[in-house]
PDB file of C-alpha atoms in Angstrom:
ATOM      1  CA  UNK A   1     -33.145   0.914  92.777  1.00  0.00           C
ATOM      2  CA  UNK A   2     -35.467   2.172  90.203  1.00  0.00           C
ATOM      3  CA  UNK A   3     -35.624   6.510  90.425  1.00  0.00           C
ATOM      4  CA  UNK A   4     -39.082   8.423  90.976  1.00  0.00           C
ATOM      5  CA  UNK A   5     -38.773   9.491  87.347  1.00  0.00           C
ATOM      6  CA  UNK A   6     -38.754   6.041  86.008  1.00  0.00           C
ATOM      7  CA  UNK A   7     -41.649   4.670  88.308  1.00  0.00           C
ATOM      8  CA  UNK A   8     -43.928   7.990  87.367  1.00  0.00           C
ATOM      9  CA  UNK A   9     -43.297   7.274  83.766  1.00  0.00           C
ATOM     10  CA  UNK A  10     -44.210   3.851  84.700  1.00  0.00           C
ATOM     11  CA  UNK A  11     -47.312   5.261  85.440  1.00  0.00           C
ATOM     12  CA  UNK A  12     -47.980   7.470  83.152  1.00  0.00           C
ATOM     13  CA  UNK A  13     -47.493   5.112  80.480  1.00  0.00           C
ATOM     14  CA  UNK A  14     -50.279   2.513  82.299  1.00  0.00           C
ATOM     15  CA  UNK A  15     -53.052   5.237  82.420  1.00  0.00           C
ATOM     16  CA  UNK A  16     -52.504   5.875  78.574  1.00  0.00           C
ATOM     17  CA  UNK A  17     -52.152   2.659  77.610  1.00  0.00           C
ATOM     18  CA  UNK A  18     -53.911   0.608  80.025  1.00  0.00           C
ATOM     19  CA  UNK A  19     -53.993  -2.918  77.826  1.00  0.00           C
ATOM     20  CA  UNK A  20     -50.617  -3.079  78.085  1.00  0.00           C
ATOM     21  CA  UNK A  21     -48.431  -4.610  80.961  1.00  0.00           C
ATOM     22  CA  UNK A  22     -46.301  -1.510  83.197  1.00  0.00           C
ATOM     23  CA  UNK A  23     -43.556  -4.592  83.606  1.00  0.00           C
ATOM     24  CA  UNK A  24     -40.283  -3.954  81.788  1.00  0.00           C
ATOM     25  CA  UNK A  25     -38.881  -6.959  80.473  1.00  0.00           C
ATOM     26  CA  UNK A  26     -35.401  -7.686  81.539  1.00  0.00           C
ATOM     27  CA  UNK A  27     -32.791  -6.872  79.162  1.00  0.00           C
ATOM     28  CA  UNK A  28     -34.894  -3.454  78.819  1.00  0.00           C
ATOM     29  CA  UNK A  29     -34.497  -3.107  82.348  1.00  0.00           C
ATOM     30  CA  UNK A  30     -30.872  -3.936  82.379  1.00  0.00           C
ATOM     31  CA  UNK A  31     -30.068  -1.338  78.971  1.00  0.00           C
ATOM     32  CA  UNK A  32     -31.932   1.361  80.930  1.00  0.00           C
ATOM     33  CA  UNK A  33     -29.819   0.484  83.974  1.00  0.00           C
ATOM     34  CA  UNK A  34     -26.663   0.847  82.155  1.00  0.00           C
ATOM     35  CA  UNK A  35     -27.681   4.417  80.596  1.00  0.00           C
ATOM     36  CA  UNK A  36     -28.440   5.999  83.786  1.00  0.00           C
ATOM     37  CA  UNK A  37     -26.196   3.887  86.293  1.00  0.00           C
ATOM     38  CA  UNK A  38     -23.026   7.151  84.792  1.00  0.00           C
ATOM     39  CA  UNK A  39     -26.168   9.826  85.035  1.00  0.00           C
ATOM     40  CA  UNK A  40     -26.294  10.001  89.161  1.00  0.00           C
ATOM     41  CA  UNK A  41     -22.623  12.399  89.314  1.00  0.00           C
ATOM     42  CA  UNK A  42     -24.332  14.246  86.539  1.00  0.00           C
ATOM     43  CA  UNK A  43     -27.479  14.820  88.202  1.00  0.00           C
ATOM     44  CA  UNK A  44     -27.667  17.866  89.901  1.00  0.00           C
ATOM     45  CA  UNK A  45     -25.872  19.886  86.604  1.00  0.00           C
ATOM     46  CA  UNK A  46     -28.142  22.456  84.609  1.00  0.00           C
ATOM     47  CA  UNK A  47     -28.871  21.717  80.780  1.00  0.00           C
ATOM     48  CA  UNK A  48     -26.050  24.728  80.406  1.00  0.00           C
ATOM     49  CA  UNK A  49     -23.556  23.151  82.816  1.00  0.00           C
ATOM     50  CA  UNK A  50     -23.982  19.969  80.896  1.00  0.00           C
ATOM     51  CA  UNK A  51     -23.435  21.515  77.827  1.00  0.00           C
ATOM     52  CA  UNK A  52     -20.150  23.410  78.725  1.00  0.00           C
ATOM     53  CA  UNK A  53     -18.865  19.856  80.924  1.00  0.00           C
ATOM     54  CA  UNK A  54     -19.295  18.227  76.986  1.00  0.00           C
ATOM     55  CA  UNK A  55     -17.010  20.875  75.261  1.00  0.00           C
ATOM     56  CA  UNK A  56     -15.010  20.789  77.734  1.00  0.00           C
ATOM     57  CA  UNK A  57     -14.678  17.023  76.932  1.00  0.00           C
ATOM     58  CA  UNK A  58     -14.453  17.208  73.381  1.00  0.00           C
ATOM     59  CA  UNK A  59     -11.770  20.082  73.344  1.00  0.00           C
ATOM     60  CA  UNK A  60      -9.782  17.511  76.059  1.00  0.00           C
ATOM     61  CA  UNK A  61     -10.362  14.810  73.538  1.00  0.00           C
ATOM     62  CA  UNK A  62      -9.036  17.108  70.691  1.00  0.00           C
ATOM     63  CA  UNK A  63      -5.760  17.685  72.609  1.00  0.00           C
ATOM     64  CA  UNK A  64      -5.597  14.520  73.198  1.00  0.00           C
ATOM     65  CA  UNK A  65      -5.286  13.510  69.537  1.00  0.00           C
ATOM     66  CA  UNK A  66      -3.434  16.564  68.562  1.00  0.00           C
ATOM     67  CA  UNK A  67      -0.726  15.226  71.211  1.00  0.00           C
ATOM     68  CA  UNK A  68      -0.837  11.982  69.683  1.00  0.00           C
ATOM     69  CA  UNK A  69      -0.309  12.867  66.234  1.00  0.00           C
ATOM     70  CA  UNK A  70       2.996  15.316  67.190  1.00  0.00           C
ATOM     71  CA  UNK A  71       4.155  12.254  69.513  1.00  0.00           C
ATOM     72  CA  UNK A  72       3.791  10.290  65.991  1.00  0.00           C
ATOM     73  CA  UNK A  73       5.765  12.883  63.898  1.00  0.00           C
ATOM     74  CA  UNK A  74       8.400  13.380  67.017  1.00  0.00           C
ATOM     75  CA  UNK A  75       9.057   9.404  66.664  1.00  0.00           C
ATOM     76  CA  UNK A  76       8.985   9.453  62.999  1.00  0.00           C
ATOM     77  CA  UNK A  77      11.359  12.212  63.038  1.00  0.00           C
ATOM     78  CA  UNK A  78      13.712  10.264  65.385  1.00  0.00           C
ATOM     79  CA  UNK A  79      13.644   7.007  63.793  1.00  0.00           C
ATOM     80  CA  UNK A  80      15.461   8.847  60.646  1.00  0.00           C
ATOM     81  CA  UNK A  81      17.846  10.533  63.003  1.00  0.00           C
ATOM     82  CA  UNK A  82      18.176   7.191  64.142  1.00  0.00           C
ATOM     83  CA  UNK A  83      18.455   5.764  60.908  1.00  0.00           C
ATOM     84  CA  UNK A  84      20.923   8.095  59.696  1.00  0.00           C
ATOM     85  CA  UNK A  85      23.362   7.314  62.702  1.00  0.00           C
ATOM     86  CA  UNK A  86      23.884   3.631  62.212  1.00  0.00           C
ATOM     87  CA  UNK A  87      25.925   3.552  59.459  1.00  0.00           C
ATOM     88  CA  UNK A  88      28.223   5.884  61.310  1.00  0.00           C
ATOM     89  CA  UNK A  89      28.345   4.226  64.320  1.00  0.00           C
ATOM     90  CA  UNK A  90      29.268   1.141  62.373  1.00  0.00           C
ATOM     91  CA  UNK A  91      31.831   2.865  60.410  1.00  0.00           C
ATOM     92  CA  UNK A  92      33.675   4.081  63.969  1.00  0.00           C
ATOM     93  CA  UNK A  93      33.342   0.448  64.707  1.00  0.00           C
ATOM     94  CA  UNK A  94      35.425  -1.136  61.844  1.00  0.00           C
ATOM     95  CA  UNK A  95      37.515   2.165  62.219  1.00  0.00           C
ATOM     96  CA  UNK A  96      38.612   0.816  66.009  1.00  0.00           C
ATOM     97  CA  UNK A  97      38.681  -3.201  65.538  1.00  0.00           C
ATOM     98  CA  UNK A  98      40.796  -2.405  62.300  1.00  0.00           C
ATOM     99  CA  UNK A  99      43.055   0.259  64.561  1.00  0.00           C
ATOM    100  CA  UNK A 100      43.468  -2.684  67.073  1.00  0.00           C
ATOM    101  CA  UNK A 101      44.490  -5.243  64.872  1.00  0.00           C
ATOM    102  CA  UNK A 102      47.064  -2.417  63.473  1.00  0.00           C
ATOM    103  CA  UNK A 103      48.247  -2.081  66.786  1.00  0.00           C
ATOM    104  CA  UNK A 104      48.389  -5.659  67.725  1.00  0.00           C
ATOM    105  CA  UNK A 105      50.478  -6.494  64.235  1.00  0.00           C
ATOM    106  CA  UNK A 106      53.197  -3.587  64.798  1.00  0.00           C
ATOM    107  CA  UNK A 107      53.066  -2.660  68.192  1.00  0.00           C
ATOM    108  CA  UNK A 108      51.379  -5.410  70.958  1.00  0.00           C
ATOM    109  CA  UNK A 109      53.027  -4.024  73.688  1.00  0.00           C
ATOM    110  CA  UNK A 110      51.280  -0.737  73.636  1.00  0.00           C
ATOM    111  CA  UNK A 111      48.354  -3.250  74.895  1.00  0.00           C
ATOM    112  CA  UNK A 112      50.495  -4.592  77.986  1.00  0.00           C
ATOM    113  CA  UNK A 113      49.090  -3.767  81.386  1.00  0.00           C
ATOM    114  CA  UNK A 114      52.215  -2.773  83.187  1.00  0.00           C
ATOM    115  CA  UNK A 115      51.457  -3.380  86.954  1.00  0.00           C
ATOM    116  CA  UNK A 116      52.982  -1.631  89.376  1.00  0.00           C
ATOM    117  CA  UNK A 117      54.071  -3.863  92.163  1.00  0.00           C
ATOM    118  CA  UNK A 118      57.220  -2.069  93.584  1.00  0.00           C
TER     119      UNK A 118
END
């Protein structure tokens, strides 16, 4: 559906220029379609209430990127943390498989299940 507004300009641009055509050609037709297909829910706004709707956007859209940049420095942050504890968890690691084989050389039955059957 075309709107009023379009069809009057139609018009108006036929009685000023009445050599050329009032037809659109089609992908004209289909870029003005896609500009003002979004522009119905936006319609019935005042020039002020659009205007405060688009800072209201842009300050979301600021958030939104401040968020993402302290998400970025929180996971930087934690990948050193991270970083920093895999050498120690390795080091507990070798600390218990060289315990074990301690206590398998001196002491193996200190590894016996004792089952309780009585």
């Amino acid at each position: 559906k075309r709107s009023v507004l379009a069809t009057g300009l139609e018009k108006l641009k036929s009685t000023i220029h009445p050599g050329r055509s009032s037809q659109i050609t089609e992908p004209e037709t289909d870029r003005k379609k896609s500009l003002t297909e979004g522009a119905g829910s936006y319609y019935h706004l005042t020039h002020s209430e659009l205007v405060s709707l688009l800072v209201q956007r842009e300050a979301e859209l600021e958030h939104q990127k401040a968020e993402s940049e302290r998400q970025k420095r929180l996971l930087a942050k934690r990948e050193v943390e991270l970083k920093k504890l895999k050498p120690q968890v390795k080091d507990l690691e070798d600390y218990i498989d060289t315990l074990l084989v301690r206590i398998m050389e001196q002491k193996p039955t200190l590894l016996q299940v004792r089952s309780k059957l009585k």
